[in-house]
Short mmCIF file of C-alpha atoms and ligand atoms in Angstrom, two decimals:
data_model
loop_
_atom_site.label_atom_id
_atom_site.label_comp_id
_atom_site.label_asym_id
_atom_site.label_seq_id
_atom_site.Cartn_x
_atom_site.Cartn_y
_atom_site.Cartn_z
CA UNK A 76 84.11 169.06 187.10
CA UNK A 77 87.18 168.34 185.08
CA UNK A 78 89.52 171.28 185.22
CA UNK A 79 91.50 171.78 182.41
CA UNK A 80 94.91 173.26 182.87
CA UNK A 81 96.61 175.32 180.39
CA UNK A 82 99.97 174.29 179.61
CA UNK A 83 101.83 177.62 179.41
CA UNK A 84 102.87 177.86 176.32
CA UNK A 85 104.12 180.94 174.47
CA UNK A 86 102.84 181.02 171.05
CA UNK A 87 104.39 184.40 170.23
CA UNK A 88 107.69 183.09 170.61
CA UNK A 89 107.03 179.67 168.70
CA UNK A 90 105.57 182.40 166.01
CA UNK A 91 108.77 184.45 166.56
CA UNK A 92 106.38 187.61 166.96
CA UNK A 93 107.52 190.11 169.91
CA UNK A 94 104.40 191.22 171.74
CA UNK A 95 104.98 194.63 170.40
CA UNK A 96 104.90 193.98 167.27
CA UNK A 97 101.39 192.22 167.50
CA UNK A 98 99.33 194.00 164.79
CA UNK A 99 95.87 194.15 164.44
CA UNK A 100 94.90 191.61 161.58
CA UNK A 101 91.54 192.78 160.09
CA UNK A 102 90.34 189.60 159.17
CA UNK A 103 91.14 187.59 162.34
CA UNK A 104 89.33 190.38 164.47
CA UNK A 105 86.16 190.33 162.29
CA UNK A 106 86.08 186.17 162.85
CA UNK A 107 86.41 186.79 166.88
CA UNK A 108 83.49 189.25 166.63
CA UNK A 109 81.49 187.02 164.54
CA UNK A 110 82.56 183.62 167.19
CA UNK A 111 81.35 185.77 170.19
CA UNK A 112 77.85 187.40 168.70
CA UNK A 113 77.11 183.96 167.30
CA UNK A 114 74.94 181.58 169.84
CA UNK A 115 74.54 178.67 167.85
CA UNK A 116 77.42 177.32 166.57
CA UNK A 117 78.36 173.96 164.27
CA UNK A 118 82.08 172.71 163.24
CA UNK A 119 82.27 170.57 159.80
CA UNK A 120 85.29 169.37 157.69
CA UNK A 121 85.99 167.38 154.39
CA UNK A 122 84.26 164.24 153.42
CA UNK A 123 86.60 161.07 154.79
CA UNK A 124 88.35 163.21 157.27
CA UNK A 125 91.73 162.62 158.46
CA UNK A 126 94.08 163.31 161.21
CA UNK A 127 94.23 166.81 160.23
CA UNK A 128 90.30 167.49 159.58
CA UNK A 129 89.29 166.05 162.96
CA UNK A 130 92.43 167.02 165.04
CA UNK A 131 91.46 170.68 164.14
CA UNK A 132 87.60 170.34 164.32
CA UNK A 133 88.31 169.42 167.67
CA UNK A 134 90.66 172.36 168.81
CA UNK A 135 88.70 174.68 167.28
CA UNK A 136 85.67 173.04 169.55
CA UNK A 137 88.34 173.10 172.42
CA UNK A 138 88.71 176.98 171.99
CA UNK A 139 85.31 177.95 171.34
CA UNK A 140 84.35 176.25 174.51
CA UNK A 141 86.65 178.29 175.90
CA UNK A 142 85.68 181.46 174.67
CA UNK A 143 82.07 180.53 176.58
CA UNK A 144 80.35 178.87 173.39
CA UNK A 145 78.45 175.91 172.94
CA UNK A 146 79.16 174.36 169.68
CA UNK A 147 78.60 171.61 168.06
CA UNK A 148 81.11 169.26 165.96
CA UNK A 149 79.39 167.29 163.03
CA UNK A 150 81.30 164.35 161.32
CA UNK A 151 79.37 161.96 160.35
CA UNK A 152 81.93 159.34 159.40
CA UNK A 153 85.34 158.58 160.77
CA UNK A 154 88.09 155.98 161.24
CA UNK A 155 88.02 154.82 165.06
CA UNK A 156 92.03 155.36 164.59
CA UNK A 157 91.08 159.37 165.94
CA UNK A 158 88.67 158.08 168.90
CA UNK A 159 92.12 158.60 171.01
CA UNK A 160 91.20 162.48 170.26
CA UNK A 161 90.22 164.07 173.53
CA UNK A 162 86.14 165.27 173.31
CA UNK A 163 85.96 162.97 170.11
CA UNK A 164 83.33 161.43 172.08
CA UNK A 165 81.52 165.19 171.75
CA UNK A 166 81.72 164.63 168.02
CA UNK A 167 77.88 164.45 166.38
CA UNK A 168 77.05 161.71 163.33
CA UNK A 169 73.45 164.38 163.29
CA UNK A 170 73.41 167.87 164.14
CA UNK A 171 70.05 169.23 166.35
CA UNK A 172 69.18 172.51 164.72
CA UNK A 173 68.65 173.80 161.26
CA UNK A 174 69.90 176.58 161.03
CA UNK A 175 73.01 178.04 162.32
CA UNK A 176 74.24 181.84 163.79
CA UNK A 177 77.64 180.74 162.16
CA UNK A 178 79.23 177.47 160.43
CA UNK A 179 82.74 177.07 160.57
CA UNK A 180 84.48 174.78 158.21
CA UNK A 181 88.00 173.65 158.52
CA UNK A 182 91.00 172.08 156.49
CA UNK A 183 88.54 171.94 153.47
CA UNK A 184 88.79 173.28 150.01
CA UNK A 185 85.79 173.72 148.67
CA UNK A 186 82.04 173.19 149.64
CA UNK A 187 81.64 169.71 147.30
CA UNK A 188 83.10 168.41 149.59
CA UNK A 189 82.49 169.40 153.19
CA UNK A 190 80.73 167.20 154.91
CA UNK A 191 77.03 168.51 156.16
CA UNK A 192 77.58 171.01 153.14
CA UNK A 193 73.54 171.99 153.37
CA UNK A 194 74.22 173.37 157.30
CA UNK A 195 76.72 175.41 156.30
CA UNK A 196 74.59 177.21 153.20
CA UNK A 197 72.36 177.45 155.61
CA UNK A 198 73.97 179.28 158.28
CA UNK A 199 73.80 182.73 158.88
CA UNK A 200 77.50 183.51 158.63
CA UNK A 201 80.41 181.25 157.43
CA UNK A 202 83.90 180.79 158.40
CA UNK A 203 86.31 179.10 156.09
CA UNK A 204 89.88 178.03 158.19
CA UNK A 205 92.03 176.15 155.70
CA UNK A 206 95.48 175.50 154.29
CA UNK A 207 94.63 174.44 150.31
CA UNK A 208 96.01 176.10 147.55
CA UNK A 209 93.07 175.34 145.86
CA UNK A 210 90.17 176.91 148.39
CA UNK A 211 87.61 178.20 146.80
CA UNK A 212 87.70 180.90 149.71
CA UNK A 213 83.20 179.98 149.65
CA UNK A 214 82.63 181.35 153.35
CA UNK A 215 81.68 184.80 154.42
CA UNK A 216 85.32 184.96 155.88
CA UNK A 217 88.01 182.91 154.80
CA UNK A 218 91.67 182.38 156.25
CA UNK A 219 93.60 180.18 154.29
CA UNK A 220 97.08 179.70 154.58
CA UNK A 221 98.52 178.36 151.39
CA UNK A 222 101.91 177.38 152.49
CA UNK A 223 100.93 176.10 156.39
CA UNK A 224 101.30 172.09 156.29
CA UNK A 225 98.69 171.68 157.95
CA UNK A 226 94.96 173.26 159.03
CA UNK A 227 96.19 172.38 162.91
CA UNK A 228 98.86 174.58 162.13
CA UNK A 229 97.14 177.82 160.65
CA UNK A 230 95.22 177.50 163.79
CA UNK A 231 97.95 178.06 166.19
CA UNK A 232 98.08 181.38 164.96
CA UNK A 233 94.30 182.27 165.32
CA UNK A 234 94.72 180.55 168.88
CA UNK A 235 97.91 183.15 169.65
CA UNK A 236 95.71 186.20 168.11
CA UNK A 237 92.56 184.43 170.23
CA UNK A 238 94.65 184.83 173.12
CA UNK A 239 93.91 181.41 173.78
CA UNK A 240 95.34 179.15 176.46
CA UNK A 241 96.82 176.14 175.05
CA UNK A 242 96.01 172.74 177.00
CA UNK A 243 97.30 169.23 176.67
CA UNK A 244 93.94 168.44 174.93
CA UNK A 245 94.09 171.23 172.55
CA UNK A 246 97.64 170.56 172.14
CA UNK A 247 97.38 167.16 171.95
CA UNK A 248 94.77 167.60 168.85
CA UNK A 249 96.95 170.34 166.91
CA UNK A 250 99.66 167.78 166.98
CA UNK A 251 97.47 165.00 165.31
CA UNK A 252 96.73 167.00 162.86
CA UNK A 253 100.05 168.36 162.29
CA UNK A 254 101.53 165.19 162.76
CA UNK A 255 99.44 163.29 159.45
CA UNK A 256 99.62 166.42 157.04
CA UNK A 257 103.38 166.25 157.34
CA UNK A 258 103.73 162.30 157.46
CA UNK A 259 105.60 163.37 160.75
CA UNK A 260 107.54 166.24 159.95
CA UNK A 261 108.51 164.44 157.01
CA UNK A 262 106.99 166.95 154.08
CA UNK A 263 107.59 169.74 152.13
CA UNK A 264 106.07 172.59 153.95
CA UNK A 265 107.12 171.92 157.43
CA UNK A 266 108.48 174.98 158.99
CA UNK A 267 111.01 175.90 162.20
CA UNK A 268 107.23 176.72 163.95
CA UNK A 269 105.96 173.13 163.40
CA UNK A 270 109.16 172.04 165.37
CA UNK A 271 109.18 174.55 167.53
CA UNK A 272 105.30 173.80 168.72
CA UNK A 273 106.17 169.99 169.32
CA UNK A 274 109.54 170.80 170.95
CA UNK A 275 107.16 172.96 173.29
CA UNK A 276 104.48 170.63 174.02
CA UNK A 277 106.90 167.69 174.23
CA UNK A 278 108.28 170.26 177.37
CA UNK A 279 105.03 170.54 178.60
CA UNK A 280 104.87 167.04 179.21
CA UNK A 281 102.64 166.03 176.22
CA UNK A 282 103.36 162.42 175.30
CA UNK A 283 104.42 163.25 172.07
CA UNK A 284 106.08 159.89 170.89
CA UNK A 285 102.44 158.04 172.16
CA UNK A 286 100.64 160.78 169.68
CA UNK A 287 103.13 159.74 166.88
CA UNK A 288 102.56 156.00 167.79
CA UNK A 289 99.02 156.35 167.27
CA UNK A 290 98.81 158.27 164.42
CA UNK A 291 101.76 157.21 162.22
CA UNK A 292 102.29 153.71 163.21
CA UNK A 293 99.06 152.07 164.00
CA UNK A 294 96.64 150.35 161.09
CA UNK A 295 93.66 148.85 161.68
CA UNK A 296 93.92 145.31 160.74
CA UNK A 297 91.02 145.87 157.44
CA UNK A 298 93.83 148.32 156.64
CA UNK A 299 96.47 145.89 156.70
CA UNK A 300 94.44 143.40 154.52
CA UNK A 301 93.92 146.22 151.74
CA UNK A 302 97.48 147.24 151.67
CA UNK A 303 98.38 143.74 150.70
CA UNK A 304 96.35 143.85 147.69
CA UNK A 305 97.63 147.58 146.63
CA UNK A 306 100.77 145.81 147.13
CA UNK A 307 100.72 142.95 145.09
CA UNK A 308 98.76 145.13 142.17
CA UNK A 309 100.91 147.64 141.53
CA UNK A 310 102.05 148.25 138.67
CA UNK A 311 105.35 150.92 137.73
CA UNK A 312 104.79 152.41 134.36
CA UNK A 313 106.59 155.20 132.73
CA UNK A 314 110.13 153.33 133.60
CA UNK A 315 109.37 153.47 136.63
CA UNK A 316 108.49 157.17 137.89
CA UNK A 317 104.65 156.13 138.36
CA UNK A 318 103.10 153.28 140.53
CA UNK A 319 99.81 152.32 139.76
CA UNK A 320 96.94 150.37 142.52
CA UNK A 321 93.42 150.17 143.15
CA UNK A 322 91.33 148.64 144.99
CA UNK A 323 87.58 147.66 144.38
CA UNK A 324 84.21 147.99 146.61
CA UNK A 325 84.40 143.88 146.69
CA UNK A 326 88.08 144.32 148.29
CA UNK A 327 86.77 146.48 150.73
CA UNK A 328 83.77 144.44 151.87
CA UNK A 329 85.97 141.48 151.85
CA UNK A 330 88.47 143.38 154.41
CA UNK A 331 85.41 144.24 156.18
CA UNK A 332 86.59 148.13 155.35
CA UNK A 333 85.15 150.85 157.59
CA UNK A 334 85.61 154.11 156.44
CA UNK A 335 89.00 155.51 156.71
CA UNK A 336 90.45 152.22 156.18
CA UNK A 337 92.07 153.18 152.90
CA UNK A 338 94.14 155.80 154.26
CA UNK A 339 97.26 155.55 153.67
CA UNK A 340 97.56 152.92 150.85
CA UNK A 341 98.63 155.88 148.27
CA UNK A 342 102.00 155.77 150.67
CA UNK A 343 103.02 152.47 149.89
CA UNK A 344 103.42 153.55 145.75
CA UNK A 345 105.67 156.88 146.65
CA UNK A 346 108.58 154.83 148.86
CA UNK A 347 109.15 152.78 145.66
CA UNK A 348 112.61 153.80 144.39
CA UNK A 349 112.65 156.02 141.27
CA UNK A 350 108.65 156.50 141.80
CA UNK A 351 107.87 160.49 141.18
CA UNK A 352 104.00 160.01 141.56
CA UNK A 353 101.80 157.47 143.39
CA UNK A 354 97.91 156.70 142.07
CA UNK A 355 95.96 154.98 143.94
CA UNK A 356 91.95 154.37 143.16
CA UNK A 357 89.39 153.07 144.86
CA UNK A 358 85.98 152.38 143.60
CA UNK A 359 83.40 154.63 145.50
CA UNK A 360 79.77 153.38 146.27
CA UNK A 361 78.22 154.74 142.82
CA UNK A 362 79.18 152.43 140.46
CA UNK A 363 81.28 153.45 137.68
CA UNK A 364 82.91 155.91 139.81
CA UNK A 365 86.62 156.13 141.54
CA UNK A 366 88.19 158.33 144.34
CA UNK A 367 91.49 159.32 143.03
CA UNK A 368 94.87 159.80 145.11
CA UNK A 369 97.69 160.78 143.93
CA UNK A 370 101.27 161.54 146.07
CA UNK A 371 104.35 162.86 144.29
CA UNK A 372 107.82 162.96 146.33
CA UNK A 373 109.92 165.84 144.11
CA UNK A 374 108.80 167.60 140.92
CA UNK A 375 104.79 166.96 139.95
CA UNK A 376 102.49 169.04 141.03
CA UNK A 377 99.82 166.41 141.50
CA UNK A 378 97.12 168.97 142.79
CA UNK A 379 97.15 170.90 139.19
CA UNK A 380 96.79 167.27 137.55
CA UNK A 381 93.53 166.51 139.70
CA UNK A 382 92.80 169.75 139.07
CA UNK A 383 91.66 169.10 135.28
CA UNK A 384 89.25 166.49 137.06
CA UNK A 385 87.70 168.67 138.89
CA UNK A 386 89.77 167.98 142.24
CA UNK A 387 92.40 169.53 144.01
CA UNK A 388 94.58 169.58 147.40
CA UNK A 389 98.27 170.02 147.99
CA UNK A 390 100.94 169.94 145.33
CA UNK A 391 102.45 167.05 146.65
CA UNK A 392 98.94 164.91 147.48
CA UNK A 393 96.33 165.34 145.96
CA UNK A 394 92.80 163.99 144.97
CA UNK A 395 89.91 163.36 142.43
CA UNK A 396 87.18 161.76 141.00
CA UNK A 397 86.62 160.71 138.25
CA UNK A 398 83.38 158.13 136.38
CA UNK A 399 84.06 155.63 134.75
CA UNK A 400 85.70 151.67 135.01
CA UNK A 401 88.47 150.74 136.63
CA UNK A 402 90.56 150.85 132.88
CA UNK A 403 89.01 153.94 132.01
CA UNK A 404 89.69 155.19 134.85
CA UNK A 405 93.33 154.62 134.94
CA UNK A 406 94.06 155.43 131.53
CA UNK A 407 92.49 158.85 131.94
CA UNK A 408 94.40 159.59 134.99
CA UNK A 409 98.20 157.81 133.67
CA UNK A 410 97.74 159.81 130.42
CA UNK A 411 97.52 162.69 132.41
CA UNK A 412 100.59 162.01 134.86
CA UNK A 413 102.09 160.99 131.41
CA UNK A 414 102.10 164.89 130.25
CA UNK A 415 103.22 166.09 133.69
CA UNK A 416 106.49 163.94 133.71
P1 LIG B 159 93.76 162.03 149.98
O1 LIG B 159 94.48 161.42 148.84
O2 LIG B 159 94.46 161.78 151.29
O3 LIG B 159 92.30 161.71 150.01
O4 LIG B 159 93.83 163.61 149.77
C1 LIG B 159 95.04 164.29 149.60
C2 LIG B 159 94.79 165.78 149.62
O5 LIG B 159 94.00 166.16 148.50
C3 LIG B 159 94.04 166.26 150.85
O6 LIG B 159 94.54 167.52 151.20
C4 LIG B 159 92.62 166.36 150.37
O7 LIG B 159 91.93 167.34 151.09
C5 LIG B 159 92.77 166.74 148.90
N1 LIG B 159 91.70 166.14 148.08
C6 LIG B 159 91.40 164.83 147.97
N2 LIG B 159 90.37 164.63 147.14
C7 LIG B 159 90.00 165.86 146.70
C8 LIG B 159 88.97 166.32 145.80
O8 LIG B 159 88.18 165.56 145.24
N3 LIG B 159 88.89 167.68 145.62
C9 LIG B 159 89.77 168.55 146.23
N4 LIG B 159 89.63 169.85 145.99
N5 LIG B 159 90.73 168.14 147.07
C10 LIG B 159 90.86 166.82 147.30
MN1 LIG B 160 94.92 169.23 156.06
#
């Protein structure tokens, strides 16, 4: 049997909270109750899930298991960049009930698009752990953290008020995800805790430059072969405060794309000098249909522009989508960015 040790780590004082001062928070006590009446239990997240979405599908798996429950984590889809994840290899493409005691979704905003989205209406009860602004707050519970930069990182708190023993693989996944919300500590929204949590585990022995490596610097090579055409297409409009790419399905089957393989190529718009906000499309299976992503580094609020799309997310990244061609498409969403500017 493997035994996992915990790795001593004192969430209070990452949290700056003196045990005495521990209040009872109403909402976080009602979710325990519901975790340890529930039998069966299933973990989704968002549709094209990234470090973030499976990093903390996989602690809260980690901490469930250790609360003495047997769940289940359903993702369907997901770039083989995250098989490093410890228990990804628990992670199920098809789930083996119907029905559910209690569905848990994390780091997603709003049921369109969790993946598995029938489950969860299903279930009995429903947790919703998140960090949007724009959650819809559609579970039974629902703790969202609006200014946390990152799901992994609302979760450290529900681990410390859990009383839950942090250990290098739980650790190791709230790092992922903390790690690709905040480009690496690079964002708006990181805080002295997000520091403070990687200064600790980085004590604890955690290989936390190897976790960085992986999810910061590696790109699979498909990746690599899209980012040279988002690269060579874009376009700066607006004197230069938007960049403009896309890429197409044909692109993508040319690169041999598996999914995930686009993320990222929004980035390479934003480090253009004088760039405020970064679209990138990409055609989606449907036809006439694109996946927006937008990135803005000072002033936009990109999430209330997707927003009037029917999207949402952060407001410095942000998504969409939106029918229509490729210059439909584009002229819909630049007129927008247009107003915002
Ligand atoms: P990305 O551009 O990486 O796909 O997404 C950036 C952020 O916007 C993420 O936080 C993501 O969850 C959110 N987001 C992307 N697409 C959508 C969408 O269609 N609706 C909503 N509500 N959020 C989205
Ligand atoms: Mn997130």
């Amino acid at each position: 049997m493997k035994i996992i040790k915990p790795l001593d780590i004192n969430l209070n004082k990452i949290l700056g909270i003196k045990e005495e001062d521990v209040e009872e928070n109403k909402t976080l006590t009602e979710m325990l109750n519901k975790i340890k009446s529930a039998e069966k239990i299933a973990l989704f997240t968002h549709e094209s899930p990234d470090g973030d979405a499976i990093g903390s599908t996989i602690a809260m798996y980690l901490t469930l298991k250790q609360i003495g429950k047997e769940p289940e984590m359903y993702i369907p889809e997901y770039s083989r960049l995250f098989a490093f994840l410890p228990s990804s290899d628990k992670i199920k493409k098809s789930l083996s009930e119907d029905v559910y005691d209690l569905a848990i979704s994390l780091d997603c905003s709003d049921l369109k698009r969790l993946e598995g989205k029938e489950y969860f209406e299903n279930a009995n009860e429903t947790i919703v752990i998140d960090h949007h602004g724009t959650n819809t707050m559609f579970g039974d519970i629902n703790y969202v953290d609006q200014v946390a930069p990152a799901c992994a990182q609302v979760l450290i708190s529900i681990l410390q008020y859990f009383k839950i023993e942090i250990t290098k693989d739980i650790g190791t996944c709230l790092l992922s995800g903390i790690m690709t919300d905040t480009g690496g500590f690079q964002y708006q929204g990181v805080t002295p805790e997000t520091f403070e949590f990687a200064a600790e585990l980085l004590r604890k022995g955690i290989d936390v430059p190897d976790i960085a490596t992986k999810i910061l610097q590696t790109r699979t090579k498909p990746n690599f072969e899209l980012s040279k055409k988002v690269v060579d297409r874009i376009e700066l409009l607006a004197n230069g405060r938007i960049a403009f790419s896309y890429i197409n399905s044909k692109d993508e089957e040319e690169a041999k794309a598996e999914p995930g393989d686009h993320e990222g190529l929004v980035d390479i718009g934003r480090s253009i000098e004088g760039v405020e906000v970064s679209i990138f499309i990409r055609q989606k299976d449907e036809e006439n249909s694109y996946k927006v992503s937008m990135r803005s580094t000072n002033e936009i609020n990109v999430s209330d522009i997707c927003y009037l799309f029917g999207g949402g997310g952060h407001p410095r990244a942000a998504g969409c989508l939106i029918k229509g061609t490729l210059e439909q498409v584009k002229n819909k969403i630049i007129a927008e960015t247009e107003k915002a500017l």
